[in-house]
Amino acid sequence: MGPANGIASIYKRAIWPQITHIKTWKANACVLFLFFILISQQLKGQNPYPTLPDSLRGDTIRPSSNVGILQPGSKTIRFSPDSLDAPVEYDAKDSMVLDNINKKIYLYGQAVIKYQDLQIDAAFVELDWGNNMVTAEVRIDSTTGKMIGQPHFKQGEQVFDAKRMRYNFKTQKGMVYDVRTTQKDIIAHGAKMKFVAAPKRDSTSQDTAKANNIIFGSRMLFTTCQDPEHPHFGIRSRKQKIIQDKIIVVGPSQLEIMGVPTPLVLPFGFFPLKKQRSTGLLFPRDYEYSENWGFGLRDIGWYFPVGDNLNLALRGDIYFRGTYGIGIEANYIKRYKYRIGSNVRFQSQISENTATGKFQRTNSYSIQGNISQETGAHPNARINGSINLQGNGFQNRVFNDAQSVLTSQINSNLNFTKNWPGKPYSLTSSINLSQNIRTKVVSASLPNLNFSTETLYPFKKKVSSGKEAWYETIALRYAGEARNSFVTADTAIFSRKTWENALIGARHNAQMNTSFKLFRHFNINPNITYDETWQLKSLEREFLEAPVTKSRRVFDLVTRDSITVVDTLSYGRVKSNVINGFSRFNQFQAGVSMNTRLFFGLKTGKFTPLRELRWEMRPSVSFNYSPNYLNPRLGYFDSVQVDSRFPNRKIQYSRFDSIAVYGTPSASGKQMAIGYSFNNIFQAKAWNKKDSTFKKLKLIDNFIFGGNYNFAADSLKFSPVSFSTTARFFKGTTTVGFNMSMDPYIRNAQGIRINKFAWNENRQLLRFENARLSVTTDLTVGKIRAIFRGEEEEVVTDLRNQPARKKKEESSDFLSLFENFGISHNMDFTWQSTGQGTEFRIGSNSINAQGNIALTKNWAINVGNIGYDFVNKGLSYPAVGFSRDLHCWNLAFNWQPQRGTYVLNLAVKPGSLDFLKIPYSRNNFDGRRGF
């Protein structure tokens, strides 16, 4: 290859790519100047490439030893063994200066250096291609005197911000000064740091282990505070080693707050940085000192993953004076299938009896679990539900917040449903538990099995030929159930006796009904229902004639001495015996109902606020028949003597009383009753002057009254007449409910209904029996705005579950402070007829408030619950507190005055360093002792 070809090759491979890449004319002039030097060396027979900067070499592929001569007689072009593996790209917004003698390039103004996955941005960069070294520094703005262009280093996921840094492309090592870097959520500040990049893996290597960047530092501060210049807190250590995405290891360390060292010193420390799951220590949620229990740690534990799907966490509470708690939390996740979670806790608390000075131990437990199946996991089977079971008041003993203390009922439900494609039936299995925390009584039904069919139309034609015949609407439906149930104390739920006394039963239900219209406006609905119940236990009662007596000593005034007197409490007693064995009973009912709708209207004129009144009545009449289940031949009922003095005085009882799984047969005798019901809805149409339109108003919703008349009864054929209605006012803010019962018959002196009409006795068509009025008000800022703006009403059933409204134009007004705050008021009044008159009683009258009040951006008042019970004349478990946002710290205080408990907590915001906290609290046991 001749000189001309060599010159062309140099220009094509080295010069032309740089000219097209570099934008400034000064830099291009430098490149052309270098090109002329290369031409002279080529003409002299010298190889220009050993002195050519790596960044200027267009082709970085080194020729192999057997490709040294391109043509016979041509010279071999060799590459320096110290050359880099890839080109170094560089650019600057202001200017670039080429120092060919010292083999350096100086970049000014938003300089950028790129090499493989490395990028450095700074105000000034010095590129030394002779030593494969790059230096980046910050610059001082001559106008403002402030630092600009702080060097920013990025290689893969490793990022630095510093005032000065040096990096060697060949050794992949560097020094960084006045550095700030982030590892996970931990921000490291240091004066000096050495960086060693992870070696690049050869694509042909069999080693699949991932290499990590390593950082060595001294006098570094680790924090999660986002203040870039002056962190509010941190852990200062003398020596550090950071392995990216693995761990931070520090030597002797000291906690600093606002730059001031504290007495808290650690000999060493570890901070995990792994993004994937890894075994490790769970820092305690609270550090606590109790007068009864001593110093303790709450929720300290250990976390470890098991396989790819299961996570386990062992937690515990440890106190120096013997109180402890243990728990295990597990989460199993099968992607696109289901999620299973469980949390089992056991608490053993020790307390001192101040009267006797003895210590006593109280144990309690909590079992929680949940399972949820993804929507597309299985087309025909689905399982979901939650379990919540507590023993000995666990929630009330361990926690002091208002929701935990005031909750009196918890429920558990677990359901499994199975469908068969193309089949009209399905199977459901469930577990249901209801626990009263105050009475410690658990009602459980497990398992429940339910097999049911869809609505079947056996007479419906497969091919429709127009209008359906009446018999084509006949529908059949079957449902079969089986249940095992028991009621026991929460401490005995797992005892053998509880399960032996469980009640087992099954029920079959078959229904047939149809519906058709009569004279176009009347809906006729005939129906037939058959129920059959199976049980494995029945009841038998017997009379024991031995009288029940009680002895007592009294003073005899005649003999002046004490004598023994025997009182007879009862003349015999009734004993109930449970008979094990199969038993059954069935029930039959047939009926027909008719209903229609009637409309009445009244126009009031153009000069009244209400232009039109509307009354809709929905009358319904029905006839129902059921046989007499008191018939002795059926064997459903029996009688038993109750007093030895009156052998013929007996009471009737059902053989399934107190042991029935699905209820007992009706004891009301034969039924041939006509029932009647009238549902009334009152509305109005009002003229809106703002938009000249009519607006519908609901005055009274569903004012219903009804009763029945039994032809088969020998007396008291009329039933009491019931009245009920519901109305909402102020855009749904206040709900008023009313129900009342009136009887056409009178009662005797003993309060028993007798077959005498009230009309014949005192000229009353119906005699007042009882009534109840309830008023419920739920007031929020959103509802207040809706009232004044005329927006549609919003019905809220549970204020605590109401989502927070988005602050729009209201964000600056006064009411926005109470956006997440609500007040509820409940009143309940009852009237009961007695022999002497009507008794009035206030059942409940209480006002409660809960929510958050954002006073400022950083200050907030927290009201877990506060209220007053006007009936009992006392506060209803107030729980109040406040919180203060301290940038990277949170200050919170919560107080429950009725228990004498409180918590004052100054803690770092959630993150890797949230174990740094200063708690001060009083627990439930200390609060009781204090009072």
mmCIF file of N, CA and C in Angstrom, residues 483 503 505-507 531-535 537-539 541 583-589 626-630 634-638 652-669:
data_model
loop_
_atom_site.group_PDB
_atom_site.id
_atom_site.type_symbol
_atom_site.label_atom_id
_atom_site.label_comp_id
_atom_site.label_asym_id
_atom_site.label_seq_id
_atom_site.Cartn_x
_atom_site.Cartn_y
_atom_site.Cartn_z
ATOM 1 N N ARG A 483 -74.767 -27.910 57.011
ATOM 2 C CA ARG A 483 -74.058 -26.979 57.885
ATOM 3 C C ARG A 483 -73.652 -27.663 59.182
ATOM 4 N N LEU A 503 -73.734 -28.638 66.159
ATOM 5 C CA LEU A 503 -74.998 -29.030 65.553
ATOM 6 C C LEU A 503 -74.810 -29.225 64.060
ATOM 7 N N GLY A 505 -76.723 -30.266 60.400
ATOM 8 C CA GLY A 505 -78.021 -30.379 59.748
ATOM 9 C C GLY A 505 -77.934 -30.119 58.268
ATOM 10 N N ALA A 506 -79.036 -30.431 57.586
ATOM 11 C CA ALA A 506 -79.133 -30.208 56.145
ATOM 12 C C ALA A 506 -80.554 -29.783 55.822
ATOM 13 N N ARG A 507 -80.689 -29.036 54.739
ATOM 14 C CA ARG A 507 -82.018 -28.561 54.338
ATOM 15 C C ARG A 507 -82.139 -28.624 52.827
ATOM 16 N N ASP A 531 -89.979 -27.215 52.005
ATOM 17 C CA ASP A 531 -88.724 -27.297 52.763
ATOM 18 C C ASP A 531 -88.692 -28.597 53.542
ATOM 19 N N GLU A 532 -87.536 -29.253 53.515
ATOM 20 C CA GLU A 532 -87.329 -30.436 54.365
ATOM 21 C C GLU A 532 -85.974 -30.283 55.045
ATOM 22 N N THR A 533 -85.998 -30.452 56.378
ATOM 23 C CA THR A 533 -84.809 -30.248 57.196
ATOM 24 C C THR A 533 -84.425 -31.546 57.871
ATOM 25 N N TRP A 534 -83.123 -31.866 57.802
ATOM 26 C CA TRP A 534 -82.568 -33.047 58.467
ATOM 27 C C TRP A 534 -81.636 -32.599 59.583
ATOM 28 N N GLN A 535 -81.719 -33.294 60.713
ATOM 29 C CA GLN A 535 -80.819 -33.022 61.828
ATOM 30 C C GLN A 535 -80.353 -34.320 62.458
ATOM 31 N N LYS A 537 -79.697 -34.402 65.762
ATOM 32 C CA LYS A 537 -80.045 -34.316 67.172
ATOM 33 C C LYS A 537 -81.473 -33.815 67.308
ATOM 34 N N SER A 538 -82.138 -34.219 68.382
ATOM 35 C CA SER A 538 -83.475 -33.743 68.712
ATOM 36 C C SER A 538 -83.556 -33.542 70.222
ATOM 37 N N LEU A 539 -84.648 -32.939 70.661
ATOM 38 C CA LEU A 539 -84.791 -32.556 72.058
ATOM 39 C C LEU A 539 -85.968 -33.281 72.698
ATOM 40 N N ARG A 541 -87.898 -33.357 76.662
ATOM 41 C CA ARG A 541 -87.936 -32.780 77.995
ATOM 42 C C ARG A 541 -88.780 -33.650 78.923
ATOM 43 N N SER A 583 -83.267 -37.071 62.709
ATOM 44 C CA SER A 583 -84.633 -36.550 62.832
ATOM 45 C C SER A 583 -84.873 -35.580 61.690
ATOM 46 N N ARG A 584 -86.172 -35.359 61.401
ATOM 47 C CA ARG A 584 -86.508 -34.521 60.259
ATOM 48 C C ARG A 584 -87.823 -33.812 60.498
ATOM 49 N N PHE A 585 -88.031 -32.737 59.753
ATOM 50 C CA PHE A 585 -89.343 -32.082 59.681
ATOM 51 C C PHE A 585 -89.419 -31.360 58.352
ATOM 52 N N ASN A 586 -90.653 -31.201 57.856
ATOM 53 C CA ASN A 586 -90.839 -30.502 56.588
ATOM 54 C C ASN A 586 -91.872 -29.405 56.748
ATOM 55 N N GLN A 587 -91.809 -28.470 55.853
ATOM 56 C CA GLN A 587 -92.732 -27.352 55.843
ATOM 57 C C GLN A 587 -93.187 -27.101 54.416
ATOM 58 N N PHE A 588 -94.484 -26.753 54.292
ATOM 59 C CA PHE A 588 -95.078 -26.525 52.981
ATOM 60 C C PHE A 588 -95.820 -25.209 53.010
ATOM 61 N N GLN A 589 -95.705 -24.480 51.925
ATOM 62 C CA GLN A 589 -96.402 -23.207 51.829
ATOM 63 C C GLN A 589 -96.793 -22.965 50.381
ATOM 64 N N SER A 626 -100.508 -22.557 54.859
ATOM 65 C CA SER A 626 -99.546 -23.496 55.414
ATOM 66 C C SER A 626 -100.269 -24.364 56.439
ATOM 67 N N PRO A 627 -99.923 -25.649 56.536
ATOM 68 C CA PRO A 627 -100.648 -26.576 57.438
ATOM 69 C C PRO A 627 -100.320 -26.310 58.902
ATOM 70 N N ASN A 628 -101.004 -27.053 59.766
ATOM 71 C CA ASN A 628 -100.817 -26.944 61.206
ATOM 72 C C ASN A 628 -99.714 -27.897 61.642
ATOM 73 N N TYR A 629 -98.559 -27.336 61.999
ATOM 74 C CA TYR A 629 -97.443 -28.175 62.412
ATOM 75 C C TYR A 629 -97.525 -28.570 63.885
ATOM 76 N N LEU A 630 -98.531 -28.073 64.593
ATOM 77 C CA LEU A 630 -98.746 -28.479 65.982
ATOM 78 C C LEU A 630 -99.473 -29.817 66.085
ATOM 79 N N LEU A 634 -97.631 -35.376 63.593
ATOM 80 C CA LEU A 634 -96.360 -35.045 62.935
ATOM 81 C C LEU A 634 -95.160 -35.259 63.853
ATOM 82 N N GLY A 635 -95.367 -35.132 65.152
ATOM 83 C CA GLY A 635 -94.276 -35.346 66.102
ATOM 84 C C GLY A 635 -93.275 -34.208 66.166
ATOM 85 N N TYR A 636 -93.662 -33.010 65.698
ATOM 86 C CA TYR A 636 -92.743 -31.874 65.736
ATOM 87 C C TYR A 636 -92.762 -31.176 67.095
ATOM 88 N N PHE A 637 -93.920 -31.267 67.794
ATOM 89 C CA PHE A 637 -94.083 -30.603 69.081
ATOM 90 C C PHE A 637 -94.523 -31.622 70.123
ATOM 91 N N ASP A 638 -94.240 -31.319 71.383
ATOM 92 C CA ASP A 638 -94.643 -32.155 72.505
ATOM 93 C C ASP A 638 -94.949 -31.231 73.678
ATOM 94 N N GLN A 652 -96.167 -26.353 75.864
ATOM 95 C CA GLN A 652 -95.785 -26.973 74.602
ATOM 96 C C GLN A 652 -94.378 -26.539 74.211
ATOM 97 N N TYR A 653 -93.622 -27.433 73.619
ATOM 98 C CA TYR A 653 -92.262 -27.119 73.180
ATOM 99 C C TYR A 653 -91.974 -27.851 71.878
ATOM 100 N N SER A 654 -91.052 -27.328 71.142
ATOM 101 C CA SER A 654 -90.634 -27.950 69.889
ATOM 102 C C SER A 654 -89.495 -28.923 70.158
ATOM 103 N N ARG A 655 -89.494 -30.029 69.478
ATOM 104 C CA ARG A 655 -88.445 -31.022 69.633
ATOM 105 C C ARG A 655 -87.125 -30.564 69.007
ATOM 106 N N PHE A 656 -87.149 -29.352 68.442
ATOM 107 C CA PHE A 656 -85.931 -28.831 67.820
ATOM 108 C C PHE A 656 -85.502 -27.506 68.452
ATOM 109 N N ASP A 657 -86.118 -27.153 69.598
ATOM 110 C CA ASP A 657 -85.728 -25.924 70.288
ATOM 111 C C ASP A 657 -84.272 -25.985 70.720
ATOM 112 N N SER A 658 -83.546 -24.870 70.544
ATOM 113 C CA SER A 658 -82.157 -24.655 70.996
ATOM 114 C C SER A 658 -81.132 -25.550 70.314
ATOM 115 N N ILE A 659 -81.560 -26.490 69.507
ATOM 116 C CA ILE A 659 -80.601 -27.335 68.783
ATOM 117 C C ILE A 659 -80.856 -27.281 67.277
ATOM 118 N N ALA A 660 -81.726 -26.377 66.857
ATOM 119 C CA ALA A 660 -82.073 -26.292 65.444
ATOM 120 C C ALA A 660 -80.975 -25.594 64.663
ATOM 121 N N VAL A 661 -80.608 -26.169 63.545
ATOM 122 C CA VAL A 661 -79.621 -25.556 62.654
ATOM 123 C C VAL A 661 -80.298 -24.590 61.697
ATOM 124 N N TYR A 662 -81.504 -24.949 61.210
ATOM 125 C CA TYR A 662 -82.236 -24.115 60.255
ATOM 126 C C TYR A 662 -83.592 -23.685 60.808
ATOM 127 N N GLY A 663 -83.693 -23.482 62.102
ATOM 128 C CA GLY A 663 -84.944 -23.031 62.679
ATOM 129 C C GLY A 663 -85.866 -24.180 63.030
ATOM 130 N N THR A 664 -87.033 -23.837 63.528
ATOM 131 C CA THR A 664 -88.027 -24.824 63.957
ATOM 132 C C THR A 664 -89.309 -24.631 63.163
ATOM 133 N N PRO A 665 -90.184 -25.648 63.137
ATOM 134 C CA PRO A 665 -91.474 -25.475 62.456
ATOM 135 C C PRO A 665 -92.297 -24.376 63.120
ATOM 136 N N SER A 666 -93.170 -23.753 62.346
ATOM 137 C CA SER A 666 -93.996 -22.663 62.847
ATOM 138 C C SER A 666 -94.953 -23.167 63.920
ATOM 139 N N ALA A 667 -95.064 -22.407 65.009
ATOM 140 C CA ALA A 667 -95.953 -22.762 66.115
ATOM 141 C C ALA A 667 -97.226 -21.941 66.097
ATOM 142 N N SER A 668 -97.515 -21.271 64.985
ATOM 143 C CA SER A 668 -98.687 -20.410 64.896
ATOM 144 C C SER A 668 -99.928 -21.144 64.411
ATOM 145 N N GLY A 669 -99.831 -22.452 64.179
ATOM 146 C CA GLY A 669 -100.995 -23.209 63.741
ATOM 147 C C GLY A 669 -101.239 -23.077 62.253
#
